[in-house]
GROMACS .gro file of C-alpha atoms in nm:
model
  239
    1UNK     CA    1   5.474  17.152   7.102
    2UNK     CA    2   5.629  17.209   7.451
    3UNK     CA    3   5.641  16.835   7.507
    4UNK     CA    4   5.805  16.800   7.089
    5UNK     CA    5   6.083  17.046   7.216
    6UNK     CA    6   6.095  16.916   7.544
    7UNK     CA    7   6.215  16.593   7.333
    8UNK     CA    8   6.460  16.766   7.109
    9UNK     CA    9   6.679  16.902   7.408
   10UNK     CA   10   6.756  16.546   7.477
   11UNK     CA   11   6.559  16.539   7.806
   12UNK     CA   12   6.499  16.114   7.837
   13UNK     CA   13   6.093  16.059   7.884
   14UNK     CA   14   5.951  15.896   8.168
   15UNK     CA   15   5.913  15.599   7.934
   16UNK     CA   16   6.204  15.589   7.823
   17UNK     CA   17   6.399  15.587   8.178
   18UNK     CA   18   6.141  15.277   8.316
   19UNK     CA   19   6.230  15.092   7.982
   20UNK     CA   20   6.595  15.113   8.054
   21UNK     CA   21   6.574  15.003   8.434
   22UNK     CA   22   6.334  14.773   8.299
   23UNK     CA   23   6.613  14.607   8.071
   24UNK     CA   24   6.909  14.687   8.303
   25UNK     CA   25   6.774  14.429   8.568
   26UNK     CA   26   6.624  14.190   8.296
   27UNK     CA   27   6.996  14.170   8.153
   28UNK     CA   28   7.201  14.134   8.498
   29UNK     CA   29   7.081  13.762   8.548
   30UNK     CA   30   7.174  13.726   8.202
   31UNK     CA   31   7.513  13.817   8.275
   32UNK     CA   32   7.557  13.602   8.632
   33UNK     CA   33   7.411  13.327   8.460
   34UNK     CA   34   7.675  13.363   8.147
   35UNK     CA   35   7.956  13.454   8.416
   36UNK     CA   36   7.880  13.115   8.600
   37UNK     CA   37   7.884  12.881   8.351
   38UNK     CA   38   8.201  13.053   8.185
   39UNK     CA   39   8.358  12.954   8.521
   40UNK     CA   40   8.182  12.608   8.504
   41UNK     CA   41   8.333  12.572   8.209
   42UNK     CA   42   8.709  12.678   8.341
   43UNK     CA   43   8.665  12.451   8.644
   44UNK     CA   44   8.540  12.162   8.448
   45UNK     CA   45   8.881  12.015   8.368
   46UNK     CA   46   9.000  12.064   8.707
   47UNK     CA   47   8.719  11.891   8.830
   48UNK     CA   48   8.759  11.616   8.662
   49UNK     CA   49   9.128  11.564   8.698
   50UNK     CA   50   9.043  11.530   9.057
   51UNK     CA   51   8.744  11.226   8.944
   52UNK     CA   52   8.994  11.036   8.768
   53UNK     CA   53   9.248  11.109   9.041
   54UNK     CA   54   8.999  10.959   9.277
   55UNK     CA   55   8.892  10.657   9.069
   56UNK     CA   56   9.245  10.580   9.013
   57UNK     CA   57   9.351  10.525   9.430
   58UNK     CA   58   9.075  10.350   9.455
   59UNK     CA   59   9.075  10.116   9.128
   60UNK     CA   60   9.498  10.085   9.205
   61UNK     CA   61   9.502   9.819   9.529
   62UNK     CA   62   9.256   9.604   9.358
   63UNK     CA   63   9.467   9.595   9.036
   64UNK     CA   64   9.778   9.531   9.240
   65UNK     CA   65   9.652   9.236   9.405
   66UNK     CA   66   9.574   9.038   9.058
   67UNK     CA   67   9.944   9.061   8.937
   68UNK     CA   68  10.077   8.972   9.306
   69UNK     CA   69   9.866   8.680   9.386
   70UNK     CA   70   9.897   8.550   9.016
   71UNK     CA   71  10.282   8.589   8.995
   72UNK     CA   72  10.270   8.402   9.329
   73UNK     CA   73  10.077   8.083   9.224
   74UNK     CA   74  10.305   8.111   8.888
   75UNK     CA   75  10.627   8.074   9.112
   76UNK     CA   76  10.445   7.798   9.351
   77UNK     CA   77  10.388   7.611   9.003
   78UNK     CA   78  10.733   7.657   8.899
   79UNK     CA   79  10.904   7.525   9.173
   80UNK     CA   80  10.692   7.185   9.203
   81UNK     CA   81  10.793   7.134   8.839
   82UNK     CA   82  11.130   7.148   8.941
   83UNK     CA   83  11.040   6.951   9.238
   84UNK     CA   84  10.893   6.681   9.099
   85UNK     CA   85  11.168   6.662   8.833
   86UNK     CA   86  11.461   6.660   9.109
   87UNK     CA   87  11.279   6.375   9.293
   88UNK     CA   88  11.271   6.175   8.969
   89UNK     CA   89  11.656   6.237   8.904
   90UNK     CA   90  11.672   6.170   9.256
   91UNK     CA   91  11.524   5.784   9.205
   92UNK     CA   92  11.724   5.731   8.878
   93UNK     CA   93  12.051   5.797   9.092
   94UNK     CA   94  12.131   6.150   8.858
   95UNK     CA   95  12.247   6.285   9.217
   96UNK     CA   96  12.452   6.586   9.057
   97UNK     CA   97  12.152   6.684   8.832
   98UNK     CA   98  11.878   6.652   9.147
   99UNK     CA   99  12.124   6.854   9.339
  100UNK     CA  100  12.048   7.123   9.108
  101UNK     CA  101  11.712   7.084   9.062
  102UNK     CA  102  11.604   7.077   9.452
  103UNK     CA  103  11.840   7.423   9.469
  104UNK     CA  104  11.672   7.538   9.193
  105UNK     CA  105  11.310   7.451   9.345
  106UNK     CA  106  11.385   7.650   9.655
  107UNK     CA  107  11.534   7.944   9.461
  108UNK     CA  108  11.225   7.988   9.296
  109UNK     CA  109  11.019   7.954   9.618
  110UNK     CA  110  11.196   7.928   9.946
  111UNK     CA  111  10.884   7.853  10.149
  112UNK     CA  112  10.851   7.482  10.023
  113UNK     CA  113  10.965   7.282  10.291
  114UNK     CA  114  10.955   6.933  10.103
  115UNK     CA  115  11.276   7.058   9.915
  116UNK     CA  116  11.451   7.107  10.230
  117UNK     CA  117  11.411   6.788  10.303
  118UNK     CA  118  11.488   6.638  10.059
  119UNK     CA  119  11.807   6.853  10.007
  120UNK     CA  120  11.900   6.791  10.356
  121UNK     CA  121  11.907   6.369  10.315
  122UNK     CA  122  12.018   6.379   9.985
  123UNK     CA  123  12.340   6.599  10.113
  124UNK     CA  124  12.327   6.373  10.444
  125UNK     CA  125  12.345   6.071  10.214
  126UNK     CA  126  12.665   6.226  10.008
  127UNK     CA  127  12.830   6.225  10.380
  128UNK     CA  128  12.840   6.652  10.392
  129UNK     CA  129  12.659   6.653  10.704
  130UNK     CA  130  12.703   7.030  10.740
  131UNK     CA  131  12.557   7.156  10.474
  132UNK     CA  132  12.260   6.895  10.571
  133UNK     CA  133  12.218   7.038  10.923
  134UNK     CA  134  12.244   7.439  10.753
  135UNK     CA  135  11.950   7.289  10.489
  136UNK     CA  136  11.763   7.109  10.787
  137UNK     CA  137  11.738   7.463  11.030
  138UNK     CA  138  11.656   7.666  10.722
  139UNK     CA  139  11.333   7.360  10.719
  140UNK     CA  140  11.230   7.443  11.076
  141UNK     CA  141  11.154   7.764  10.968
  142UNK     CA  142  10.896   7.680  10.809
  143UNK     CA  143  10.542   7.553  10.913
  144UNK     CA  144  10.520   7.239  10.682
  145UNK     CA  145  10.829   7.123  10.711
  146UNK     CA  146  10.948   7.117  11.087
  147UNK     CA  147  10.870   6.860  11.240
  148UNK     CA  148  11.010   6.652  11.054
  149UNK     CA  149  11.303   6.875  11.000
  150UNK     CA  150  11.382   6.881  11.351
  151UNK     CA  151  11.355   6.487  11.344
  152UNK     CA  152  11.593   6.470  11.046
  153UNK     CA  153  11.851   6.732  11.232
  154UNK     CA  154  11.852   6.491  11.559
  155UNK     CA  155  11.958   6.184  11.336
  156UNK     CA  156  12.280   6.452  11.247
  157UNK     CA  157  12.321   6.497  11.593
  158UNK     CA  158  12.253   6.178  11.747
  159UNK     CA  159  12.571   6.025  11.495
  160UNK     CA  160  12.792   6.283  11.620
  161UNK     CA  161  12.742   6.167  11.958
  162UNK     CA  162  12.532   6.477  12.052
  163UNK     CA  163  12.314   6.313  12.237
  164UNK     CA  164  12.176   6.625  12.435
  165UNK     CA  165  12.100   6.799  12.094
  166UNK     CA  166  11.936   6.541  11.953
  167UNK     CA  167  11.710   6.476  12.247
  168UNK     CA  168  11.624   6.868  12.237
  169UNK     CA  169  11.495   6.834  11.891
  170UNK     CA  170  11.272   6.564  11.876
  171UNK     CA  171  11.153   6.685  12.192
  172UNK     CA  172  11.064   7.013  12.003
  173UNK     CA  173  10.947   6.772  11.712
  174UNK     CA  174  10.682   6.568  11.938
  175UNK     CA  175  10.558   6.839  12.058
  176UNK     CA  176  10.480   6.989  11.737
  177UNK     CA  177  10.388   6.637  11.598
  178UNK     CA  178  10.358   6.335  11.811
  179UNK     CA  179  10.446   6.093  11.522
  180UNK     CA  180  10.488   5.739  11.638
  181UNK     CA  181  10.872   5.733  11.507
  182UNK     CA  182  10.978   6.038  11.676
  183UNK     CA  183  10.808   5.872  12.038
  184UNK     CA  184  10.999   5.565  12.000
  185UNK     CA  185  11.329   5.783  11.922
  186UNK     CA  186  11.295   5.986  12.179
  187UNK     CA  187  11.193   5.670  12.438
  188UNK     CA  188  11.506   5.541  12.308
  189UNK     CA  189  11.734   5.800  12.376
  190UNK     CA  190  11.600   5.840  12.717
  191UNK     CA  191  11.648   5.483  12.778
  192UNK     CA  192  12.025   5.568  12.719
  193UNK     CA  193  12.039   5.833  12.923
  194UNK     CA  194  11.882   5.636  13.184
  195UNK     CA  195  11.572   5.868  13.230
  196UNK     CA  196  11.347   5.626  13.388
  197UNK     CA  197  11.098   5.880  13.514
  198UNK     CA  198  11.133   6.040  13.102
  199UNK     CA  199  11.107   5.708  12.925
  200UNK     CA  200  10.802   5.553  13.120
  201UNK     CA  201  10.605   5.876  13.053
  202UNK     CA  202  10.691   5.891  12.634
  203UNK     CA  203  10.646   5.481  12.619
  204UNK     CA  204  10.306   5.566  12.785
  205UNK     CA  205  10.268   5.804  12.522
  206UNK     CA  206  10.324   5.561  12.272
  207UNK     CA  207  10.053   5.297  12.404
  208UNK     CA  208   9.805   5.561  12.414
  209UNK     CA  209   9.875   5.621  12.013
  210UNK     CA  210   9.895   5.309  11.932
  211UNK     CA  211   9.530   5.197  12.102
  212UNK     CA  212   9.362   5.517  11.956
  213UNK     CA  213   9.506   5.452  11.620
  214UNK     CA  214   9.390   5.067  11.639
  215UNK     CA  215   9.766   4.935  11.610
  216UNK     CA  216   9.730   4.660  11.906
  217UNK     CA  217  10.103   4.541  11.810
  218UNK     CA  218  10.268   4.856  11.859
  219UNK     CA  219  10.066   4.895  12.164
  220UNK     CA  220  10.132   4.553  12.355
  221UNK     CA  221  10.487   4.630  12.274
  222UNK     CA  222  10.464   5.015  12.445
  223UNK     CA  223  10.300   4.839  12.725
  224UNK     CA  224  10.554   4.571  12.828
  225UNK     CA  225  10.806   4.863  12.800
  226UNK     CA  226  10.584   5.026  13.059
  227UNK     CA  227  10.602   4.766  13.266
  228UNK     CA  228  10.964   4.742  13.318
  229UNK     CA  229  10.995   5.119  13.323
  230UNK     CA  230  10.775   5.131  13.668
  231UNK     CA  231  11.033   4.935  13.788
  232UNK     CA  232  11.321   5.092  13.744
  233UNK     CA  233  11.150   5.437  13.762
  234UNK     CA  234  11.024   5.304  14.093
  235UNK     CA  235  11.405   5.194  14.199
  236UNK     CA  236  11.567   5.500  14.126
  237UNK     CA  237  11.291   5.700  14.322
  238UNK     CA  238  11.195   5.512  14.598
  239UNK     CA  239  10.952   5.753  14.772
   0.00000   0.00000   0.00000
């Protein structure tokens, strides 16, 4: 009866207070565990904004490259079309309409040097030997096309009777190609000038060619010219 009453007044049993520890600390990981993934679930979306943030500088560059290098080729294509259609205007004697078309070519791609050329003689040929020199030093700039740029710009210079500008570039032209023409050119001019010492060294040049490309003509020629080049060399500078 004392325990009954003992009840009554509220008084919590020993049973009852271990029951409720008991359940306080089996509930708390409860909670944690329904507190983290409630903020797993809030930082989700953040986290993957930051994935696809991620994927998307890397994936970017590589994407960027296709329509470059593509757009590229496109443009090369384009402008030998044009090319190739300006040269055949060129042959049928349309000079106005392959005019156009080599500016054309070279508007769509500035970096093919065969236009240039073919520009620059075509404008040589119409007499407007500016504008062929202007077309000729925008060739040198580039790789394919100097050499033979330079060696177009000397024939400009060598008509005008600038002789020392014409020397300098198919001495730049030699040295970037040693084409047979260009030796004999510059031999030539140097003959002119009366550069002995110049002319005996560039015919030698020549004969050298000549034997290693198996062209015994051009080479028996280069050689008499070496002969009579000691000579006078030899006069001129007698020690």
């Amino acid at each position: 009866m004392g325990f009954l009453a003992q009840s009554a007044t509220d008084v919590p049993r020993p049973q009852s207070r271990i029951s409720a520890e008991i359940l306080q600390r089996l509930w708390a990981p409860r909670r944690t565990l329904r507190g983290r993934l409630h903020t797993a679930r809030r930082a989700r979306p953040a986290l993957l904004a930051l994935l696809f943030l991620l994927l998307g500088v890397l994936v970017r560059p590589a994407r960027a490259q296709v329509p470059a290098t593509a757009n590229s080729s496109w443009s090369r294509r384009l402008a030998e079309s044009h090319y190739q259609r300006a040269v055949e205007l060129e042959r049928r004697g349309d000079i106005a309409q392959a005019l156009r078309e080599y500016s054309e070519t070279i508007a769509i791609d500035a970096t093919l040097g065969a236009a240039y050329l073919r520009l620059g003689a075509l404008r040589e040929r119409m007499g407007d030997t500016r504008e062929a020199e202007l077309i000729y030093s925008e060739g040198i700039q580039l790789g394919d096309a100097r050499a033979q740029a330079l060696l177009q710009r000397s024939h400009l210079h060598r008509a005008a009777g600038q002789s020392e500008r014409a020397i300098a570039d198919l001495q730049a032209a030699v040295e970037l190609e040693p084409q047979p023409q260009a030796l004999a050119e510059l031999a030539q001019h140097y003959v002119e000038a009366h550069a002995w010492a110049a002319a005996l060294a560039t015919y030698r040049r020549i004969a050298s060619s000549a034997q290693a490309s198996g062209d015994s003509a051009a080479e028996g020629r280069a050689r008499l010219e070496v002969r009579a080049l000691r000579v006078l060399a030899a006069e001129a500078d007698p020690s």
